[in-house]
Short mmCIF file of N, CA and C in Angstrom, two decimals:
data_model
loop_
_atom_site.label_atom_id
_atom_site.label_comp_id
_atom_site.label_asym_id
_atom_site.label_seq_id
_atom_site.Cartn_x
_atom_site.Cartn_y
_atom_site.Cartn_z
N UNK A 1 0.85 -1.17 0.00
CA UNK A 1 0.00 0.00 0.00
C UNK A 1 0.89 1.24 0.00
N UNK A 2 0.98 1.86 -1.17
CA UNK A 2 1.28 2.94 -1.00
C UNK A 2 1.57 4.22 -0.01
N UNK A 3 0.24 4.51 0.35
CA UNK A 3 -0.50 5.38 1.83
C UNK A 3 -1.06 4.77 2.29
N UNK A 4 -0.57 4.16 3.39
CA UNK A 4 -1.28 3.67 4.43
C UNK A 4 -2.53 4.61 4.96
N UNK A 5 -3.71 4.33 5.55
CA UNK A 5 -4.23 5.18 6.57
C UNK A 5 -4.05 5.22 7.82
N UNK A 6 -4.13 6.10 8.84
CA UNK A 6 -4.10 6.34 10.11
C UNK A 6 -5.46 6.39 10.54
N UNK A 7 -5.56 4.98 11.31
CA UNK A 7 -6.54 4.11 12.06
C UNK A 7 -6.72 4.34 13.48
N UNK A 8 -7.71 4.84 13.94
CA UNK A 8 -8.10 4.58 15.40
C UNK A 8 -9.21 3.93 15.51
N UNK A 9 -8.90 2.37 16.49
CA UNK A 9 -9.66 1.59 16.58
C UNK A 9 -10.38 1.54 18.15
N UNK A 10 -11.82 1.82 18.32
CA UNK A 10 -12.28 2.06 19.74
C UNK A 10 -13.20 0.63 19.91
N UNK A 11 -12.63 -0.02 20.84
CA UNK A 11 -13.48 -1.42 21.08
C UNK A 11 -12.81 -2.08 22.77
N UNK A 12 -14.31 -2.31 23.18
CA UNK A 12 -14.02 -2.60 24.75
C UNK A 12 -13.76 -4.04 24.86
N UNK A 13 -13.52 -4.87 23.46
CA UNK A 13 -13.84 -6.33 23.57
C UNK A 13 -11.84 -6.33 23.64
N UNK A 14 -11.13 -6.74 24.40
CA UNK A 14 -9.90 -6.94 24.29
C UNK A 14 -9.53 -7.99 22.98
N UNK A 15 -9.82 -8.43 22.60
CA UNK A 15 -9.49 -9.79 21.30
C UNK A 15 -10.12 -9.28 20.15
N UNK A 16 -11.20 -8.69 20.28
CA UNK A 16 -11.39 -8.00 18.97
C UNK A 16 -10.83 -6.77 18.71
N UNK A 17 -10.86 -6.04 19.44
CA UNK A 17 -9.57 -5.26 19.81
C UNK A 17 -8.08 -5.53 19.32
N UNK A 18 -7.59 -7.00 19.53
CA UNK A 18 -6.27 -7.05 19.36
C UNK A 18 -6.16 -7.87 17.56
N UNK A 19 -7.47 -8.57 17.62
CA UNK A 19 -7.36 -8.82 16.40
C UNK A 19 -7.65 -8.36 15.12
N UNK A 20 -8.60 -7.08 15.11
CA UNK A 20 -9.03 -5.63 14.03
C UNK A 20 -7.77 -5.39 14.15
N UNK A 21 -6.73 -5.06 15.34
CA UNK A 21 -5.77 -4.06 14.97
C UNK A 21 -4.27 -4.31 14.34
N UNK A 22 -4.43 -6.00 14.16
CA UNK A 22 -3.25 -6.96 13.75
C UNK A 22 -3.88 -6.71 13.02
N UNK A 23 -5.13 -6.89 12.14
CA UNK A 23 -5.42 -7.14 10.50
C UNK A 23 -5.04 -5.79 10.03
N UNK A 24 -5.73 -4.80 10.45
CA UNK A 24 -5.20 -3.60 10.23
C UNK A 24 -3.69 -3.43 9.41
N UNK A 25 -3.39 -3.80 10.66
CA UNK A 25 -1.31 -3.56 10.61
C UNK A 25 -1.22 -4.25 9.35
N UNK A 26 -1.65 -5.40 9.62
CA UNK A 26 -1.03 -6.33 8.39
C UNK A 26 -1.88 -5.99 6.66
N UNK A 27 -2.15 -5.08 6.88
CA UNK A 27 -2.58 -4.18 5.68
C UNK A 27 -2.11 -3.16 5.49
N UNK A 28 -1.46 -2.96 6.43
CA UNK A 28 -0.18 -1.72 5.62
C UNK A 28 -0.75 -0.18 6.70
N UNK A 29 -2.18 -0.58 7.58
CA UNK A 29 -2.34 1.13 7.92
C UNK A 29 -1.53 1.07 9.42
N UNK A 30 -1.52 2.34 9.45
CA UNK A 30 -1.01 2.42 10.79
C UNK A 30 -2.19 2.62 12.09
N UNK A 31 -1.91 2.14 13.24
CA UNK A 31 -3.24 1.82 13.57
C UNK A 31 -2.77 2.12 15.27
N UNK A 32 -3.99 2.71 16.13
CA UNK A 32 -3.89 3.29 17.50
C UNK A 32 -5.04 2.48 18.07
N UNK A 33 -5.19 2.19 19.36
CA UNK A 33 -6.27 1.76 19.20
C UNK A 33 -6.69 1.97 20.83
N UNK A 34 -8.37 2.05 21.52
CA UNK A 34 -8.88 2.23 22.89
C UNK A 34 -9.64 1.87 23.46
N UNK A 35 -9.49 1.50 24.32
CA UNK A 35 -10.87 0.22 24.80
C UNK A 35 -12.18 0.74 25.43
N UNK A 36 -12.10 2.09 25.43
CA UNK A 36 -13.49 2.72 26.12
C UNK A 36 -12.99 4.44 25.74
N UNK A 37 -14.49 5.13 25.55
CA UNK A 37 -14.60 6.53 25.21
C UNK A 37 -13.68 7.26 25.68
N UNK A 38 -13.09 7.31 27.04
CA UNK A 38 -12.44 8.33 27.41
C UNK A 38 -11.39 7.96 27.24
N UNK A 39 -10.67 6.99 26.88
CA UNK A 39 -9.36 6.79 26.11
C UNK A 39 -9.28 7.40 24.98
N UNK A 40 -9.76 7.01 24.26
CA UNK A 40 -10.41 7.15 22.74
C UNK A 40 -10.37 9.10 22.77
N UNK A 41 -10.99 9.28 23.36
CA UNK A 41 -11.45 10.69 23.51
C UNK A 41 -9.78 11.20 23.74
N UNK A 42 -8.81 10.87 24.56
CA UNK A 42 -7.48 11.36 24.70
C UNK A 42 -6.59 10.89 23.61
N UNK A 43 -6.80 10.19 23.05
CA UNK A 43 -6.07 9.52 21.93
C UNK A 43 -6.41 10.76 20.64
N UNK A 44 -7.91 10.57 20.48
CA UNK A 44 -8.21 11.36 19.47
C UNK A 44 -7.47 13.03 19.68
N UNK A 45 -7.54 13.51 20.63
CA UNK A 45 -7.46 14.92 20.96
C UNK A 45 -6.02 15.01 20.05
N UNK A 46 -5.12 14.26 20.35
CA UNK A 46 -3.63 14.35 19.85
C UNK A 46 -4.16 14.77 18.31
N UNK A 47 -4.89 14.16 17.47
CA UNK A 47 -5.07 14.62 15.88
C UNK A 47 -5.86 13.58 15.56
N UNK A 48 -6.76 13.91 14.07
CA UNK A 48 -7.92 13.49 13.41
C UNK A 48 -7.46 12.44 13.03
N UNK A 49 -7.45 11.03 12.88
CA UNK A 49 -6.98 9.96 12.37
C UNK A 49 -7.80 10.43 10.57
N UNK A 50 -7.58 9.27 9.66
CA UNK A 50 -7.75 9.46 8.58
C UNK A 50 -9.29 8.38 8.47
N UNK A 51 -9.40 7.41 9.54
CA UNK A 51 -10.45 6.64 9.56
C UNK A 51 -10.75 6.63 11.44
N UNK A 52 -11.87 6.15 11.94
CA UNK A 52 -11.80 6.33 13.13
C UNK A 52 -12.75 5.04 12.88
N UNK A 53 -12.83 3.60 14.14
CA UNK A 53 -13.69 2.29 13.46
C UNK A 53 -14.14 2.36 15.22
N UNK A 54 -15.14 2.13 15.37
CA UNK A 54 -15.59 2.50 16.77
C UNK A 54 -16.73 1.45 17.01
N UNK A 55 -16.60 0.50 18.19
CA UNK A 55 -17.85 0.07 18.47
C UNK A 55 -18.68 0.63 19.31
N UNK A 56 -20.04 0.49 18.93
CA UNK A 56 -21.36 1.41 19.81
C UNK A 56 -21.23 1.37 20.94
N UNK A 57 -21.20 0.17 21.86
CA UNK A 57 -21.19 -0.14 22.96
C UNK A 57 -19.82 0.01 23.59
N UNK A 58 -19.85 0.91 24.56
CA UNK A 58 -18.99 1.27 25.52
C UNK A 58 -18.56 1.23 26.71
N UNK A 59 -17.88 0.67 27.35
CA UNK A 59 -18.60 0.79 29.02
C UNK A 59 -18.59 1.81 29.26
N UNK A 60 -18.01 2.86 29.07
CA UNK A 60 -18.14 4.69 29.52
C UNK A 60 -18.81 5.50 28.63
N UNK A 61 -20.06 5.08 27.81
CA UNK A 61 -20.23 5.97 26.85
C UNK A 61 -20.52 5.18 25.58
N UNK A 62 -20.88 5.82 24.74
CA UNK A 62 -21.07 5.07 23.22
C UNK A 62 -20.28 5.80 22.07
N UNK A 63 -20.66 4.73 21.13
CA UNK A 63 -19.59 5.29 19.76
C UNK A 63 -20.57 6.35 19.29
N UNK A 64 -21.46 6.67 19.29
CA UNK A 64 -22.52 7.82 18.64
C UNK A 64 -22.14 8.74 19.63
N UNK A 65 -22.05 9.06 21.50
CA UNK A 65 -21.47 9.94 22.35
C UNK A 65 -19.98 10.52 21.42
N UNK A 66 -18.94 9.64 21.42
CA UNK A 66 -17.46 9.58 20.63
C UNK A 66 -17.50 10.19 19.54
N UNK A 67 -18.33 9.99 18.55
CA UNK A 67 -18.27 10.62 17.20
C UNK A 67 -19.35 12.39 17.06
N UNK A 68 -19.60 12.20 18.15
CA UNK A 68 -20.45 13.55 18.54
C UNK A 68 -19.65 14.57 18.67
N UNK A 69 -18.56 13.97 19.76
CA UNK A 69 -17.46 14.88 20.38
C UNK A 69 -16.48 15.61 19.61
N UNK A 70 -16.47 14.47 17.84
CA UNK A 70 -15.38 15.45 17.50
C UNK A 70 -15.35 16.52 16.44
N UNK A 71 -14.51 17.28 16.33
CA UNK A 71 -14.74 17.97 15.33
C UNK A 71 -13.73 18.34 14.97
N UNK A 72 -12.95 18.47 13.81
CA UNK A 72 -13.48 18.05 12.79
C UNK A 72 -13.80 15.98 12.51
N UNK A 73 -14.77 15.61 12.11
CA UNK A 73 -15.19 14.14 12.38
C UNK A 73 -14.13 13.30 11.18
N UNK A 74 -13.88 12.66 11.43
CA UNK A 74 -13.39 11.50 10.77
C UNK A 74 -13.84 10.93 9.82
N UNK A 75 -13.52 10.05 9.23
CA UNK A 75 -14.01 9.21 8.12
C UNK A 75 -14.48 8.26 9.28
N UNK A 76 -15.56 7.69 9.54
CA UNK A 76 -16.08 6.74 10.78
C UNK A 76 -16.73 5.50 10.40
N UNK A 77 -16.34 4.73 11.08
CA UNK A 77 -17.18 2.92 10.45
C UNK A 77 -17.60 2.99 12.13
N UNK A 78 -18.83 2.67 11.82
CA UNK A 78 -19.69 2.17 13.50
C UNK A 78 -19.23 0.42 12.94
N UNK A 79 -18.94 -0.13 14.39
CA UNK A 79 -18.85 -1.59 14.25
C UNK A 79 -20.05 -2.00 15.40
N UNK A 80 -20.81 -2.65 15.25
CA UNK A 80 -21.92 -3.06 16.47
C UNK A 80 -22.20 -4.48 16.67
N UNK A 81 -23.16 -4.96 17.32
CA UNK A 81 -24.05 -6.22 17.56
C UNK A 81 -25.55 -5.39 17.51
N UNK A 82 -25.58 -4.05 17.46
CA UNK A 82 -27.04 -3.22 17.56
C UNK A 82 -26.98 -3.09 16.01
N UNK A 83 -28.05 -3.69 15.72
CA UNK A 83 -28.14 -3.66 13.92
C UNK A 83 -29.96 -3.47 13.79
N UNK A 84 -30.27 -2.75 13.97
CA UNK A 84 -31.94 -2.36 13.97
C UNK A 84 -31.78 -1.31 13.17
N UNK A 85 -32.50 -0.85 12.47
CA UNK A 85 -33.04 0.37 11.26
C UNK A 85 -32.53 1.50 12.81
N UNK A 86 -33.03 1.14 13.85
CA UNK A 86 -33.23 2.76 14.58
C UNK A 86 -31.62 2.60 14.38
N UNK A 87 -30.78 2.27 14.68
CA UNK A 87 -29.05 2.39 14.78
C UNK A 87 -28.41 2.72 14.16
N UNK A 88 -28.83 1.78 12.67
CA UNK A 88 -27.98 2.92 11.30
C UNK A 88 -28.40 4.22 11.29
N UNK A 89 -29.66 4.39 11.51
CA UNK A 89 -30.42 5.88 11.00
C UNK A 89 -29.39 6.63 12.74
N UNK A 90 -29.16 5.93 13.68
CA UNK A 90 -28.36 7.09 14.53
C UNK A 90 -27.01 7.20 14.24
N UNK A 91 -26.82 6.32 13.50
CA UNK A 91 -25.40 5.85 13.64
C UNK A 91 -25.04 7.27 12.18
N UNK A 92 -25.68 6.78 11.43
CA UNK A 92 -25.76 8.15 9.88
C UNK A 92 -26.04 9.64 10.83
N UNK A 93 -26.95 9.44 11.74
CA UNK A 93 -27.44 10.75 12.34
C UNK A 93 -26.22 11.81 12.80
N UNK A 94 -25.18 10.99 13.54
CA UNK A 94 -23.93 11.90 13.93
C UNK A 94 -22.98 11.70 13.52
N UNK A 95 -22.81 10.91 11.98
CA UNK A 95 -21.70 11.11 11.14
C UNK A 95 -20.88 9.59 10.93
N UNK A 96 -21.60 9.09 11.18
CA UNK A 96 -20.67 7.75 10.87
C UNK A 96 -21.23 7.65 9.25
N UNK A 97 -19.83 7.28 8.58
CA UNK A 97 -20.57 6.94 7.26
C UNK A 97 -21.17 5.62 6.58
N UNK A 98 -20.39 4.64 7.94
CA UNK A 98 -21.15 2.94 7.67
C UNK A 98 -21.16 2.75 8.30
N UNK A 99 -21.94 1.59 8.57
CA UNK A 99 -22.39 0.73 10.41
C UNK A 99 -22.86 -0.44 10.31
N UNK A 100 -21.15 -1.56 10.71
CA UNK A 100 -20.89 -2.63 10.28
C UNK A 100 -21.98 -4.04 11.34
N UNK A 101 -22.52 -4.25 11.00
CA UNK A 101 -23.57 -5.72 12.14
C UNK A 101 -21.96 -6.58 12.69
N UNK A 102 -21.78 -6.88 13.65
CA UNK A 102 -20.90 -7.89 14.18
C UNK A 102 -21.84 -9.13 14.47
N UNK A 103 -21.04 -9.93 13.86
CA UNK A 103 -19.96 -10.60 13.27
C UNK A 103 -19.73 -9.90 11.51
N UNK A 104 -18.52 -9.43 10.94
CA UNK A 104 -18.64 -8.69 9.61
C UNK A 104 -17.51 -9.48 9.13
N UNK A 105 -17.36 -9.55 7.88
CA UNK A 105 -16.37 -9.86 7.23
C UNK A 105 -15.05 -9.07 6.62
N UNK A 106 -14.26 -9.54 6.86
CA UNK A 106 -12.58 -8.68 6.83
C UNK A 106 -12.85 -7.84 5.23
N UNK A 107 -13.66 -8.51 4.46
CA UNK A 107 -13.98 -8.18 3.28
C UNK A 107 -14.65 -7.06 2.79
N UNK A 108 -15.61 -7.27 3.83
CA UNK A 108 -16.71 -6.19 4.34
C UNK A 108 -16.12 -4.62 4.50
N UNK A 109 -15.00 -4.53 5.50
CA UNK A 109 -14.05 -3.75 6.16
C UNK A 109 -13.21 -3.13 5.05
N UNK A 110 -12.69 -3.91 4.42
CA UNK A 110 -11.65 -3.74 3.30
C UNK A 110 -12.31 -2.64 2.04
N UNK A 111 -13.45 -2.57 1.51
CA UNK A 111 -14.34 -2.44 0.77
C UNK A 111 -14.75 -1.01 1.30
N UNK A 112 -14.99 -1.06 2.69
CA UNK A 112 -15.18 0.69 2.70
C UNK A 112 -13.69 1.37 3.43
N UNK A 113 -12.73 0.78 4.03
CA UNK A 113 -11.32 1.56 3.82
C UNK A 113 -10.79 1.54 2.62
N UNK A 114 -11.09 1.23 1.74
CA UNK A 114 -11.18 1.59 0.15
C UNK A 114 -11.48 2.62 -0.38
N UNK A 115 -12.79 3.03 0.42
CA UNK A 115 -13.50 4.16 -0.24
C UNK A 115 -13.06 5.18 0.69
N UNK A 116 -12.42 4.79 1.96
CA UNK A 116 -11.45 6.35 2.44
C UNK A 116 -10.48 6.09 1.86
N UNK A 117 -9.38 5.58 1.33
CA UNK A 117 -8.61 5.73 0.68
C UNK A 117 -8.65 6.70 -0.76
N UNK A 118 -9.58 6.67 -1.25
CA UNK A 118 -10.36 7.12 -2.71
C UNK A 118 -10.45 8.53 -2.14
N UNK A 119 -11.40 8.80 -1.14
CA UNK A 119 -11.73 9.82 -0.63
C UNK A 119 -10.60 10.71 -0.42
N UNK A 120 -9.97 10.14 0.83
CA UNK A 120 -8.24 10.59 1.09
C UNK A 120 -7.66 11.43 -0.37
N UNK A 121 -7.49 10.48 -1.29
CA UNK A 121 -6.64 10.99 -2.20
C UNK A 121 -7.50 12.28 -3.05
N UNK A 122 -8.97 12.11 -3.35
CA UNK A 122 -9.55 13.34 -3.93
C UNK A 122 -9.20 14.38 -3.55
N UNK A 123 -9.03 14.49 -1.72
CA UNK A 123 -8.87 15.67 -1.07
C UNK A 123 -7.80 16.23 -1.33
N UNK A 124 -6.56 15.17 -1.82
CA UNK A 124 -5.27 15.65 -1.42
C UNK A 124 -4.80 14.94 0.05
N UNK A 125 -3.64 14.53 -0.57
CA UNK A 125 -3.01 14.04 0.65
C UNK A 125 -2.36 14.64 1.65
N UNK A 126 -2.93 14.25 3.33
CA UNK A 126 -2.36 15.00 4.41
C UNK A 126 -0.66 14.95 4.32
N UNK A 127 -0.32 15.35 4.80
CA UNK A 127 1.25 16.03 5.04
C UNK A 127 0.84 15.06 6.55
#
């Protein structure tokens, strides 16, 4: 990969956690990652990642609270087990641009960090 992206991965599950952020790596992005909002929330403050992959459920908070907070927002993938019409429509409501059902496929994932990559480069690439 050329340009990698700069990945922040927010998930309270430790193994999914460790294993999003090995696949990650082993795709070339560079990748940060926090196991609950107010990590996440100090991590982010340092600078805008280029993708931000966040699961809903938090123990301190939610990924819709997280993606509220920032501004300027990220390129955002909601990852969940909450897959009801009301969730995407909240999950779209404060800026996530997809919102993956768990269990998802690596394939799945790949397919829309694709389309930030695409995106990324229209804009011009960050320095």
């Amino acid at each position: 990969m050329a340009s990698p992206l700069k990945i922040v991965v927010v998930e309270n599950h430790d193994d999914i956690r460790f294993y999003l952020s090995k696949y990650l790596e082993q795709q070339g992005h560079e990748v940060e990652s926090a196991a609950d909002m107010q990590s996440a929330l100090g991590l982010l403050a340092q600078g805008t990642p280029d993708v931000l992959i966040s699961d809903i459920g938090l123990p301190d908070g939610d990924g819709w609270e997280l993606l509220s907070a920032l501004d300027p927002k990220p390129f955002a993938i909601a990852i969940s087990g909450f897959g009801s019409s009301d969730d995407f429509q909240r999950s779209e409501k404060v800026g996530y641009r997809h919102h993956l059902t768990k269990p998802f496929l690596p394939e799945d994932l790949d397919v829309l960090l694709a389309e930030a990559i695409r995106e990324r480069a229209s804009l011009g690439e960050r320095s």
